[in-house]
PDB file of N, CA, C and O in Angstrom:
ATOM      1  N   MET A   1      -9.444  31.233  12.038  1.00  0.00           N
ATOM      2  CA  MET A   1      -9.194  30.269  11.002  1.00  0.00           C
ATOM      3  C   MET A   1      -9.047  28.882  11.623  1.00  0.00           C
ATOM      4  O   MET A   1      -8.417  28.728  12.661  1.00  0.00           O
ATOM      5  N   ARG A   2      -9.649  27.889  10.970  1.00  0.00           N
ATOM      6  CA  ARG A   2      -9.592  26.520  11.493  1.00  0.00           C
ATOM      7  C   ARG A   2      -8.227  25.904  11.258  1.00  0.00           C
ATOM      8  O   ARG A   2      -7.613  26.104  10.221  1.00  0.00           O
ATOM      9  N   GLN A   3      -7.808  25.154  12.247  1.00  0.00           N
ATOM     10  CA  GLN A   3      -6.536  24.456  12.121  1.00  0.00           C
ATOM     11  C   GLN A   3      -6.757  23.161  11.359  1.00  0.00           C
ATOM     12  O   GLN A   3      -7.760  22.485  11.546  1.00  0.00           O
ATOM     13  N   LYS A   4      -5.820  22.845  10.482  1.00  0.00           N
ATOM     14  CA  LYS A   4      -5.921  21.595   9.746  1.00  0.00           C
ATOM     15  C   LYS A   4      -5.561  20.439  10.661  1.00  0.00           C
ATOM     16  O   LYS A   4      -4.624  20.519  11.440  1.00  0.00           O
ATOM     17  N   LYS A   5      -6.332  19.362  10.559  1.00  0.00           N
ATOM     18  CA  LYS A   5      -6.006  18.159  11.303  1.00  0.00           C
ATOM     19  C   LYS A   5      -4.841  17.474  10.598  1.00  0.00           C
ATOM     20  O   LYS A   5      -4.745  17.526   9.369  1.00  0.00           O
ATOM     21  N   PRO A   6      -3.968  16.827  11.340  1.00  0.00           N
ATOM     22  CA  PRO A   6      -2.899  16.086  10.673  1.00  0.00           C
ATOM     23  C   PRO A   6      -3.504  14.944   9.860  1.00  0.00           C
ATOM     24  O   PRO A   6      -4.494  14.353  10.253  1.00  0.00           O
ATOM     25  N   ARG A   7      -2.912  14.668   8.724  1.00  0.00           N
ATOM     26  CA  ARG A   7      -3.432  13.589   7.882  1.00  0.00           C
ATOM     27  C   ARG A   7      -3.183  12.252   8.571  1.00  0.00           C
ATOM     28  O   ARG A   7      -2.108  12.017   9.101  1.00  0.00           O
ATOM     29  N   PRO A   8      -4.196  11.386   8.550  1.00  0.00           N
ATOM     30  CA  PRO A   8      -4.043  10.117   9.268  1.00  0.00           C
ATOM     31  C   PRO A   8      -3.087   9.162   8.556  1.00  0.00           C
ATOM     32  O   PRO A   8      -3.080   9.072   7.340  1.00  0.00           O
ATOM     33  N   ARG A   9      -2.274   8.480   9.330  1.00  0.00           N
ATOM     34  CA  ARG A   9      -1.444   7.411   8.794  1.00  0.00           C
ATOM     35  C   ARG A   9      -2.282   6.146   8.845  1.00  0.00           C
ATOM     36  O   ARG A   9      -3.227   6.055   9.603  1.00  0.00           O
ATOM     37  N   PHE A  10      -1.924   5.218   8.021  1.00  0.00           N
ATOM     38  CA  PHE A  10      -2.669   3.972   8.066  1.00  0.00           C
ATOM     39  C   PHE A  10      -2.263   3.245   9.341  1.00  0.00           C
ATOM     40  O   PHE A  10      -1.087   2.995   9.564  1.00  0.00           O
ATOM     41  N   PRO A  11      -3.220   2.928  10.194  1.00  0.00           N
ATOM     42  CA  PRO A  11      -2.880   2.368  11.506  1.00  0.00           C
ATOM     43  C   PRO A  11      -2.366   0.933  11.425  1.00  0.00           C
ATOM     44  O   PRO A  11      -2.999   0.077  10.837  1.00  0.00           O
ATOM     45  N   GLY A  12      -1.218   0.703  11.991  1.00  0.00           N
ATOM     46  CA  GLY A  12      -0.748  -0.643  12.200  1.00  0.00           C
ATOM     47  C   GLY A  12      -0.238  -1.410  11.013  1.00  0.00           C
ATOM     48  O   GLY A  12      -0.108  -2.610  11.086  1.00  0.00           O
ATOM     49  N   LEU A  13       0.043  -0.768   9.908  1.00  0.00           N
ATOM     50  CA  LEU A  13       0.518  -1.537   8.767  1.00  0.00           C
ATOM     51  C   LEU A  13       2.038  -1.578   8.779  1.00  0.00           C
ATOM     52  O   LEU A  13       2.711  -0.595   8.505  1.00  0.00           O
ATOM     53  N   LYS A  14       2.546  -2.696   9.147  1.00  0.00           N
ATOM     54  CA  LYS A  14       3.980  -2.978   9.061  1.00  0.00           C
ATOM     55  C   LYS A  14       4.103  -4.309   8.354  1.00  0.00           C
ATOM     56  O   LYS A  14       3.553  -5.316   8.802  1.00  0.00           O
ATOM     57  N   LEU A  15       4.794  -4.301   7.237  1.00  0.00           N
ATOM     58  CA  LEU A  15       4.964  -5.531   6.477  1.00  0.00           C
ATOM     59  C   LEU A  15       5.883  -6.496   7.214  1.00  0.00           C
ATOM     60  O   LEU A  15       6.841  -6.073   7.852  1.00  0.00           O
ATOM     61  N   LYS A  16       5.580  -7.773   7.088  1.00  0.00           N
ATOM     62  CA  LYS A  16       6.490  -8.794   7.608  1.00  0.00           C
ATOM     63  C   LYS A  16       7.701  -8.812   6.678  1.00  0.00           C
ATOM     64  O   LYS A  16       7.604  -8.450   5.503  1.00  0.00           O
ATOM     65  N   ASP A  17       8.839  -9.231   7.195  1.00  0.00           N
ATOM     66  CA  ASP A  17      10.056  -9.273   6.382  1.00  0.00           C
ATOM     67  C   ASP A  17       9.869 -10.100   5.122  1.00  0.00           C
ATOM     68  O   ASP A  17      10.302  -9.702   4.038  1.00  0.00           O
ATOM     69  N   GLU A  18       9.217 -11.257   5.250  1.00  0.00           N
ATOM     70  CA  GLU A  18       9.020 -12.101   4.071  1.00  0.00           C
ATOM     71  C   GLU A  18       8.074 -11.457   3.057  1.00  0.00           C
ATOM     72  O   GLU A  18       8.255 -11.600   1.852  1.00  0.00           O
ATOM     73  N   ASP A  19       7.071 -10.693   3.536  1.00  0.00           N
ATOM     74  CA  ASP A  19       6.172  -9.984   2.627  1.00  0.00           C
ATOM     75  C   ASP A  19       6.913  -8.849   1.921  1.00  0.00           C
ATOM     76  O   ASP A  19       6.713  -8.606   0.732  1.00  0.00           O
ATOM     77  N   ARG A  20       7.765  -8.160   2.663  1.00  0.00           N
ATOM     78  CA  ARG A  20       8.561  -7.074   2.088  1.00  0.00           C
ATOM     79  C   ARG A  20       9.439  -7.607   0.948  1.00  0.00           C
ATOM     80  O   ARG A  20       9.517  -7.020  -0.133  1.00  0.00           O
ATOM     81  N   GLU A  21      10.071  -8.743   1.176  1.00  0.00           N
ATOM     82  CA  GLU A  21      10.926  -9.356   0.156  1.00  0.00           C
ATOM     83  C   GLU A  21      10.095  -9.846  -1.034  1.00  0.00           C
ATOM     84  O   GLU A  21      10.489  -9.687  -2.189  1.00  0.00           O
ATOM     85  N   LEU A  22       8.937 -10.429  -0.768  1.00  0.00           N
ATOM     86  CA  LEU A  22       8.051 -10.877  -1.835  1.00  0.00           C
ATOM     87  C   LEU A  22       7.638  -9.707  -2.723  1.00  0.00           C
ATOM     88  O   LEU A  22       7.643  -9.817  -3.951  1.00  0.00           O
ATOM     89  N   LEU A  23       7.299  -8.578  -2.115  1.00  0.00           N
ATOM     90  CA  LEU A  23       6.906  -7.399  -2.890  1.00  0.00           C
ATOM     91  C   LEU A  23       8.072  -6.886  -3.736  1.00  0.00           C
ATOM     92  O   LEU A  23       7.882  -6.480  -4.875  1.00  0.00           O
ATOM     93  N   ARG A  24       9.291  -6.916  -3.181  1.00  0.00           N
ATOM     94  CA  ARG A  24      10.470  -6.497  -3.957  1.00  0.00           C
ATOM     95  C   ARG A  24      10.650  -7.383  -5.182  1.00  0.00           C
ATOM     96  O   ARG A  24      10.930  -6.903  -6.281  1.00  0.00           O
ATOM     97  N   ARG A  25      10.500  -8.690  -4.989  1.00  0.00           N
ATOM     98  CA  ARG A  25      10.658  -9.620  -6.111  1.00  0.00           C
ATOM     99  C   ARG A  25       9.558  -9.431  -7.142  1.00  0.00           C
ATOM    100  O   ARG A  25       9.815  -9.405  -8.340  1.00  0.00           O
ATOM    101  N   LYS A  26       8.315  -9.303  -6.670  1.00  0.00           N
ATOM    102  CA  LYS A  26       7.190  -9.125  -7.592  1.00  0.00           C
ATOM    103  C   LYS A  26       7.307  -7.831  -8.390  1.00  0.00           C
ATOM    104  O   LYS A  26       6.908  -7.777  -9.546  1.00  0.00           O
ATOM    105  N   ALA A  27       7.848  -6.788  -7.770  1.00  0.00           N
ATOM    106  CA  ALA A  27       7.967  -5.492  -8.438  1.00  0.00           C
ATOM    107  C   ALA A  27       8.896  -5.566  -9.650  1.00  0.00           C
ATOM    108  O   ALA A  27       8.816  -4.734 -10.546  1.00  0.00           O
ATOM    109  N   ARG A  28       9.771  -6.564  -9.694  1.00  0.00           N
ATOM    110  CA  ARG A  28      10.685  -6.734 -10.837  1.00  0.00           C
ATOM    111  C   ARG A  28      10.062  -7.530 -11.971  1.00  0.00           C
ATOM    112  O   ARG A  28      10.614  -7.614 -13.056  1.00  0.00           O
ATOM    113  N   GLU A  29       8.907  -8.156 -11.709  1.00  0.00           N
ATOM    114  CA  GLU A  29       8.235  -8.963 -12.719  1.00  0.00           C
ATOM    115  C   GLU A  29       7.428  -8.080 -13.659  1.00  0.00           C
ATOM    116  O   GLU A  29       7.217  -6.903 -13.405  1.00  0.00           O
ATOM    117  N   ARG A  30       6.949  -8.692 -14.701  1.00  0.00           N
ATOM    118  CA  ARG A  30       6.052  -8.000 -15.633  1.00  0.00           C
ATOM    119  C   ARG A  30       4.657  -7.995 -14.994  1.00  0.00           C
ATOM    120  O   ARG A  30       4.091  -9.060 -14.738  1.00  0.00           O
ATOM    121  N   LEU A  31       4.133  -6.812 -14.722  1.00  0.00           N
ATOM    122  CA  LEU A  31       2.885  -6.676 -13.968  1.00  0.00           C
ATOM    123  C   LEU A  31       1.898  -5.763 -14.675  1.00  0.00           C
ATOM    124  O   LEU A  31       2.283  -4.930 -15.495  1.00  0.00           O
ATOM    125  N   THR A  32       0.644  -5.873 -14.279  1.00  0.00           N
ATOM    126  CA  THR A  32      -0.330  -4.880 -14.712  1.00  0.00           C
ATOM    127  C   THR A  32      -0.079  -3.612 -13.891  1.00  0.00           C
ATOM    128  O   THR A  32       0.520  -3.668 -12.810  1.00  0.00           O
ATOM    129  N   VAL A  33      -0.540  -2.507 -14.385  1.00  0.00           N
ATOM    130  CA  VAL A  33      -0.383  -1.236 -13.665  1.00  0.00           C
ATOM    131  C   VAL A  33      -1.090  -1.317 -12.321  1.00  0.00           C
ATOM    132  O   VAL A  33      -0.572  -0.848 -11.303  1.00  0.00           O
ATOM    133  N   ARG A  34      -2.240  -1.949 -12.301  1.00  0.00           N
ATOM    134  CA  ARG A  34      -3.024  -2.065 -11.064  1.00  0.00           C
ATOM    135  C   ARG A  34      -2.239  -2.824  -9.984  1.00  0.00           C
ATOM    136  O   ARG A  34      -2.175  -2.406  -8.834  1.00  0.00           O
ATOM    137  N   THR A  35      -1.610  -3.923 -10.364  1.00  0.00           N
ATOM    138  CA  THR A  35      -0.833  -4.704  -9.398  1.00  0.00           C
ATOM    139  C   THR A  35       0.389  -3.925  -8.940  1.00  0.00           C
ATOM    140  O   THR A  35       0.714  -3.908  -7.751  1.00  0.00           O
ATOM    141  N   TRP A  36       1.065  -3.251  -9.869  1.00  0.00           N
ATOM    142  CA  TRP A  36       2.235  -2.449  -9.494  1.00  0.00           C
ATOM    143  C   TRP A  36       1.842  -1.371  -8.486  1.00  0.00           C
ATOM    144  O   TRP A  36       2.543  -1.146  -7.507  1.00  0.00           O
ATOM    145  N   LYS A  37       0.703  -0.711  -8.727  1.00  0.00           N
ATOM    146  CA  LYS A  37       0.252   0.336  -7.798  1.00  0.00           C
ATOM    147  C   LYS A  37      -0.016  -0.235  -6.413  1.00  0.00           C
ATOM    148  O   LYS A  37       0.327   0.369  -5.402  1.00  0.00           O
ATOM    149  N   ARG A  38      -0.611  -1.418  -6.361  1.00  0.00           N
ATOM    150  CA  ARG A  38      -0.908  -2.023  -5.067  1.00  0.00           C
ATOM    151  C   ARG A  38       0.375  -2.385  -4.317  1.00  0.00           C
ATOM    152  O   ARG A  38       0.458  -2.209  -3.102  1.00  0.00           O
ATOM    153  N   ILE A  39       1.356  -2.895  -5.044  1.00  0.00           N
ATOM    154  CA  ILE A  39       2.649  -3.188  -4.418  1.00  0.00           C
ATOM    155  C   ILE A  39       3.235  -1.912  -3.844  1.00  0.00           C
ATOM    156  O   ILE A  39       3.682  -1.860  -2.700  1.00  0.00           O
ATOM    157  N   ARG A  40       3.230  -0.858  -4.646  1.00  0.00           N
ATOM    158  CA  ARG A  40       3.816   0.410  -4.200  1.00  0.00           C
ATOM    159  C   ARG A  40       3.042   0.998  -3.022  1.00  0.00           C
ATOM    160  O   ARG A  40       3.634   1.574  -2.108  1.00  0.00           O
ATOM    161  N   MET A  41       1.724   0.857  -3.032  1.00  0.00           N
ATOM    162  CA  MET A  41       0.915   1.338  -1.903  1.00  0.00           C
ATOM    163  C   MET A  41       1.356   0.667  -0.605  1.00  0.00           C
ATOM    164  O   MET A  41       1.566   1.345   0.414  1.00  0.00           O
ATOM    165  N   LEU A  42       1.487  -0.652  -0.643  1.00  0.00           N
ATOM    166  CA  LEU A  42       1.890  -1.376   0.559  1.00  0.00           C
ATOM    167  C   LEU A  42       3.284  -0.962   1.013  1.00  0.00           C
ATOM    168  O   LEU A  42       3.528  -0.798   2.211  1.00  0.00           O
ATOM    169  N   GLN A  43       4.187  -0.762   0.070  1.00  0.00           N
ATOM    170  CA  GLN A  43       5.543  -0.348   0.428  1.00  0.00           C
ATOM    171  C   GLN A  43       5.547   1.034   1.082  1.00  0.00           C
ATOM    172  O   GLN A  43       6.230   1.257   2.085  1.00  0.00           O
ATOM    173  N   LEU A  44       4.784   1.955   0.519  1.00  0.00           N
ATOM    174  CA  LEU A  44       4.744   3.313   1.071  1.00  0.00           C
ATOM    175  C   LEU A  44       4.071   3.347   2.441  1.00  0.00           C
ATOM    176  O   LEU A  44       4.526   4.056   3.349  1.00  0.00           O
ATOM    177  N   LEU A  45       2.992   2.582   2.604  1.00  0.00           N
ATOM    178  CA  LEU A  45       2.340   2.523   3.913  1.00  0.00           C
ATOM    179  C   LEU A  45       3.280   1.922   4.948  1.00  0.00           C
ATOM    180  O   LEU A  45       3.315   2.358   6.098  1.00  0.00           O
ATOM    181  N   ASP A  46       4.057   0.929   4.544  1.00  0.00           N
ATOM    182  CA  ASP A  46       5.038   0.316   5.436  1.00  0.00           C
ATOM    183  C   ASP A  46       6.097   1.332   5.857  1.00  0.00           C
ATOM    184  O   ASP A  46       6.595   1.289   6.976  1.00  0.00           O
ATOM    185  N   GLU A  47       6.431   2.262   4.977  1.00  0.00           N
ATOM    186  CA  GLU A  47       7.410   3.312   5.288  1.00  0.00           C
ATOM    187  C   GLU A  47       6.823   4.389   6.195  1.00  0.00           C
ATOM    188  O   GLU A  47       7.530   5.294   6.626  1.00  0.00           O
ATOM    189  N   GLY A  48       5.511   4.329   6.462  1.00  0.00           N
ATOM    190  CA  GLY A  48       4.881   5.297   7.350  1.00  0.00           C
ATOM    191  C   GLY A  48       4.264   6.492   6.640  1.00  0.00           C
ATOM    192  O   GLY A  48       3.895   7.469   7.284  1.00  0.00           O
ATOM    193  N   LYS A  49       4.126   6.416   5.338  1.00  0.00           N
ATOM    194  CA  LYS A  49       3.502   7.521   4.596  1.00  0.00           C
ATOM    195  C   LYS A  49       2.015   7.595   4.929  1.00  0.00           C
ATOM    196  O   LYS A  49       1.387   6.598   5.269  1.00  0.00           O
ATOM    197  N   THR A  50       1.450   8.764   4.789  1.00  0.00           N
ATOM    198  CA  THR A  50       0.015   8.945   5.031  1.00  0.00           C
ATOM    199  C   THR A  50      -0.770   8.353   3.874  1.00  0.00           C
ATOM    200  O   THR A  50      -0.233   8.098   2.796  1.00  0.00           O
ATOM    201  N   LEU A  51      -2.056   8.164   4.103  1.00  0.00           N
ATOM    202  CA  LEU A  51      -2.930   7.670   3.041  1.00  0.00           C
ATOM    203  C   LEU A  51      -2.921   8.630   1.851  1.00  0.00           C
ATOM    204  O   LEU A  51      -2.821   8.209   0.702  1.00  0.00           O
ATOM    205  N   ALA A  52      -3.018   9.928   2.137  1.00  0.00           N
ATOM    206  CA  ALA A  52      -3.059  10.927   1.073  1.00  0.00           C
ATOM    207  C   ALA A  52      -1.742  10.984   0.299  1.00  0.00           C
ATOM    208  O   ALA A  52      -1.733  11.068  -0.926  1.00  0.00           O
ATOM    209  N   ALA A  53      -0.621  10.920   1.013  1.00  0.00           N
ATOM    210  CA  ALA A  53       0.688  10.949   0.347  1.00  0.00           C
ATOM    211  C   ALA A  53       0.884   9.705  -0.506  1.00  0.00           C
ATOM    212  O   ALA A  53       1.412   9.775  -1.619  1.00  0.00           O
ATOM    213  N   THR A  54       0.436   8.570  -0.010  1.00  0.00           N
ATOM    214  CA  THR A  54       0.541   7.326  -0.768  1.00  0.00           C
ATOM    215  C   THR A  54      -0.328   7.388  -2.018  1.00  0.00           C
ATOM    216  O   THR A  54       0.111   7.027  -3.107  1.00  0.00           O
ATOM    217  N   ALA A  55      -1.555   7.864  -1.858  1.00  0.00           N
ATOM    218  CA  ALA A  55      -2.465   7.975  -3.005  1.00  0.00           C
ATOM    219  C   ALA A  55      -1.885   8.902  -4.067  1.00  0.00           C
ATOM    220  O   ALA A  55      -1.920   8.594  -5.262  1.00  0.00           O
ATOM    221  N   ALA A  56      -1.327  10.025  -3.649  1.00  0.00           N
ATOM    222  CA  ALA A  56      -0.734  10.966  -4.598  1.00  0.00           C
ATOM    223  C   ALA A  56       0.476  10.366  -5.307  1.00  0.00           C
ATOM    224  O   ALA A  56       0.671  10.561  -6.504  1.00  0.00           O
ATOM    225  N   ALA A  57       1.276   9.609  -4.582  1.00  0.00           N
ATOM    226  CA  ALA A  57       2.492   9.028  -5.153  1.00  0.00           C
ATOM    227  C   ALA A  57       2.188   7.998  -6.226  1.00  0.00           C
ATOM    228  O   ALA A  57       2.947   7.878  -7.190  1.00  0.00           O
ATOM    229  N   VAL A  58       1.103   7.259  -6.070  1.00  0.00           N
ATOM    230  CA  VAL A  58       0.796   6.218  -7.050  1.00  0.00           C
ATOM    231  C   VAL A  58      -0.309   6.619  -8.024  1.00  0.00           C
ATOM    232  O   VAL A  58      -0.653   5.846  -8.907  1.00  0.00           O
ATOM    233  N   GLY A  59      -0.871   7.808  -7.852  1.00  0.00           N
ATOM    234  CA  GLY A  59      -1.918   8.273  -8.754  1.00  0.00           C
ATOM    235  C   GLY A  59      -3.234   7.544  -8.529  1.00  0.00           C
ATOM    236  O   GLY A  59      -3.883   7.113  -9.475  1.00  0.00           O
ATOM    237  N   SER A  60      -3.607   7.412  -7.278  1.00  0.00           N
ATOM    238  CA  SER A  60      -4.822   6.696  -6.920  1.00  0.00           C
ATOM    239  C   SER A  60      -5.613   7.536  -5.925  1.00  0.00           C
ATOM    240  O   SER A  60      -5.195   8.626  -5.560  1.00  0.00           O
ATOM    241  N   ALA A  61      -6.737   6.998  -5.489  1.00  0.00           N
ATOM    242  CA  ALA A  61      -7.576   7.694  -4.518  1.00  0.00           C
ATOM    243  C   ALA A  61      -7.323   7.140  -3.116  1.00  0.00           C
ATOM    244  O   ALA A  61      -6.961   5.969  -2.965  1.00  0.00           O
ATOM    245  N   VAL A  62      -7.548   7.965  -2.105  1.00  0.00           N
ATOM    246  CA  VAL A  62      -7.329   7.565  -0.716  1.00  0.00           C
ATOM    247  C   VAL A  62      -8.146   6.318  -0.347  1.00  0.00           C
ATOM    248  O   VAL A  62      -7.605   5.401   0.270  1.00  0.00           O
ATOM    249  N   PRO A  63      -9.434   6.221  -0.732  1.00  0.00           N
ATOM    250  CA  PRO A  63     -10.180   5.005  -0.388  1.00  0.00           C
ATOM    251  C   PRO A  63      -9.568   3.729  -0.982  1.00  0.00           C
ATOM    252  O   PRO A  63      -9.614   2.671  -0.356  1.00  0.00           O
ATOM    253  N   SER A  64      -8.987   3.827  -2.156  1.00  0.00           N
ATOM    254  CA  SER A  64      -8.337   2.659  -2.761  1.00  0.00           C
ATOM    255  C   SER A  64      -7.130   2.231  -1.948  1.00  0.00           C
ATOM    256  O   SER A  64      -6.903   1.036  -1.723  1.00  0.00           O
ATOM    257  N   VAL A  65      -6.358   3.199  -1.495  1.00  0.00           N
ATOM    258  CA  VAL A  65      -5.179   2.899  -0.677  1.00  0.00           C
ATOM    259  C   VAL A  65      -5.616   2.251   0.632  1.00  0.00           C
ATOM    260  O   VAL A  65      -5.043   1.249   1.069  1.00  0.00           O
ATOM    261  N   ARG A  66      -6.661   2.794   1.241  1.00  0.00           N
ATOM    262  CA  ARG A  66      -7.168   2.249   2.495  1.00  0.00           C
ATOM    263  C   ARG A  66      -7.632   0.801   2.302  1.00  0.00           C
ATOM    264  O   ARG A  66      -7.335  -0.070   3.106  1.00  0.00           O
ATOM    265  N   ARG A  67      -8.348   0.529   1.195  1.00  0.00           N
ATOM    266  CA  ARG A  67      -8.841  -0.829   0.925  1.00  0.00           C
ATOM    267  C   ARG A  67      -7.702  -1.827   0.786  1.00  0.00           C
ATOM    268  O   ARG A  67      -7.750  -2.930   1.324  1.00  0.00           O
ATOM    269  N   VAL A  68      -6.660  -1.452   0.050  1.00  0.00           N
ATOM    270  CA  VAL A  68      -5.514  -2.342  -0.134  1.00  0.00           C
ATOM    271  C   VAL A  68      -4.850  -2.622   1.215  1.00  0.00           C
ATOM    272  O   VAL A  68      -4.527  -3.756   1.544  1.00  0.00           O
ATOM    273  N   GLY A  69      -4.672  -1.588   2.018  1.00  0.00           N
ATOM    274  CA  GLY A  69      -4.081  -1.757   3.340  1.00  0.00           C
ATOM    275  C   GLY A  69      -4.926  -2.639   4.247  1.00  0.00           C
ATOM    276  O   GLY A  69      -4.410  -3.509   4.947  1.00  0.00           O
ATOM    277  N   GLU A  70      -6.232  -2.437   4.213  1.00  0.00           N
ATOM    278  CA  GLU A  70      -7.124  -3.239   5.043  1.00  0.00           C
ATOM    279  C   GLU A  70      -7.112  -4.701   4.606  1.00  0.00           C
ATOM    280  O   GLU A  70      -7.141  -5.608   5.437  1.00  0.00           O
ATOM    281  N   ARG A  71      -7.074  -4.937   3.289  1.00  0.00           N
ATOM    282  CA  ARG A  71      -7.023  -6.319   2.796  1.00  0.00           C
ATOM    283  C   ARG A  71      -5.717  -6.993   3.205  1.00  0.00           C
ATOM    284  O   ARG A  71      -5.700  -8.179   3.527  1.00  0.00           O
ATOM    285  N   TYR A  72      -4.625  -6.239   3.191  1.00  0.00           N
ATOM    286  CA  TYR A  72      -3.346  -6.813   3.644  1.00  0.00           C
ATOM    287  C   TYR A  72      -3.441  -7.211   5.112  1.00  0.00           C
ATOM    288  O   TYR A  72      -3.044  -8.309   5.487  1.00  0.00           O
ATOM    289  N   LEU A  73      -3.963  -6.330   5.944  1.00  0.00           N
ATOM    290  CA  LEU A  73      -4.060  -6.614   7.373  1.00  0.00           C
ATOM    291  C   LEU A  73      -4.991  -7.791   7.656  1.00  0.00           C
ATOM    292  O   LEU A  73      -4.749  -8.575   8.559  1.00  0.00           O
ATOM    293  N   ALA A  74      -6.052  -7.922   6.852  1.00  0.00           N
ATOM    294  CA  ALA A  74      -7.036  -8.976   7.092  1.00  0.00           C
ATOM    295  C   ALA A  74      -6.598 -10.338   6.551  1.00  0.00           C
ATOM    296  O   ALA A  74      -6.847 -11.362   7.179  1.00  0.00           O
ATOM    297  N   ALA A  75      -5.945 -10.337   5.367  1.00  0.00           N
ATOM    298  CA  ALA A  75      -5.729 -11.631   4.710  1.00  0.00           C
ATOM    299  C   ALA A  75      -4.345 -11.831   4.111  1.00  0.00           C
ATOM    300  O   ALA A  75      -4.082 -12.873   3.530  1.00  0.00           O
ATOM    301  N   GLY A  76      -3.484 -10.847   4.191  1.00  0.00           N
ATOM    302  CA  GLY A  76      -2.128 -11.028   3.686  1.00  0.00           C
ATOM    303  C   GLY A  76      -1.855 -10.393   2.336  1.00  0.00           C
ATOM    304  O   GLY A  76      -2.746  -9.827   1.699  1.00  0.00           O
ATOM    305  N   VAL A  77      -0.622 -10.529   1.897  1.00  0.00           N
ATOM    306  CA  VAL A  77      -0.143  -9.825   0.711  1.00  0.00           C
ATOM    307  C   VAL A  77      -0.793 -10.324  -0.580  1.00  0.00           C
ATOM    308  O   VAL A  77      -1.128  -9.532  -1.458  1.00  0.00           O
ATOM    309  N   GLU A  78      -0.975 -11.624  -0.731  1.00  0.00           N
ATOM    310  CA  GLU A  78      -1.553 -12.154  -1.967  1.00  0.00           C
ATOM    311  C   GLU A  78      -2.960 -11.629  -2.207  1.00  0.00           C
ATOM    312  O   GLU A  78      -3.321 -11.287  -3.324  1.00  0.00           O
ATOM    313  N   VAL A  79      -3.755 -11.560  -1.147  1.00  0.00           N
ATOM    314  CA  VAL A  79      -5.124 -11.060  -1.254  1.00  0.00           C
ATOM    315  C   VAL A  79      -5.121  -9.565  -1.549  1.00  0.00           C
ATOM    316  O   VAL A  79      -5.913  -9.071  -2.344  1.00  0.00           O
ATOM    317  N   ALA A  80      -4.202  -8.827  -0.931  1.00  0.00           N
ATOM    318  CA  ALA A  80      -4.152  -7.381  -1.127  1.00  0.00           C
ATOM    319  C   ALA A  80      -3.791  -7.015  -2.558  1.00  0.00           C
ATOM    320  O   ALA A  80      -4.193  -5.959  -3.048  1.00  0.00           O
ATOM    321  N   LEU A  81      -3.068  -7.868  -3.251  1.00  0.00           N
ATOM    322  CA  LEU A  81      -2.649  -7.562  -4.624  1.00  0.00           C
ATOM    323  C   LEU A  81      -3.698  -7.926  -5.671  1.00  0.00           C
ATOM    324  O   LEU A  81      -3.586  -7.508  -6.818  1.00  0.00           O
ATOM    325  N   LYS A  82      -4.704  -8.688  -5.290  1.00  0.00           N
ATOM    326  CA  LYS A  82      -5.719  -9.130  -6.247  1.00  0.00           C
ATOM    327  C   LYS A  82      -6.988  -8.319  -6.111  1.00  0.00           C
ATOM    328  O   LYS A  82      -7.244  -7.683  -5.103  1.00  0.00           O
ATOM    329  N   ASP A  83      -7.822  -8.379  -7.166  1.00  0.00           N
ATOM    330  CA  ASP A  83      -9.120  -7.728  -7.113  1.00  0.00           C
ATOM    331  C   ASP A  83     -10.004  -8.447  -6.111  1.00  0.00           C
ATOM    332  O   ASP A  83      -9.889  -9.651  -5.921  1.00  0.00           O
ATOM    333  N   ALA A  84     -10.910  -7.696  -5.519  1.00  0.00           N
ATOM    334  CA  ALA A  84     -11.781  -8.260  -4.463  1.00  0.00           C
ATOM    335  C   ALA A  84     -12.705  -9.331  -4.952  1.00  0.00           C
ATOM    336  O   ALA A  84     -13.052  -9.650  -5.938  1.00  0.00           O
TER     337      ALA A  84
END
């Protein structure tokens, strides 16, 4: 029987303190579901959750979680929360 590979964590995503606080404040605002999910994705990835666990927690697909994480790493929190 084949051994399961461990699920990959998103590499290198650690939120800056100011980004973490910004996400906390934004999460209290009136938001679209899409924006709320993106905030939660970033928070869960920052906590070290796997892509699959994060996707399951927010009701999204793994590629969507990966895209949000990659956009955060490339351009910051504001870009990661908006549509491409």
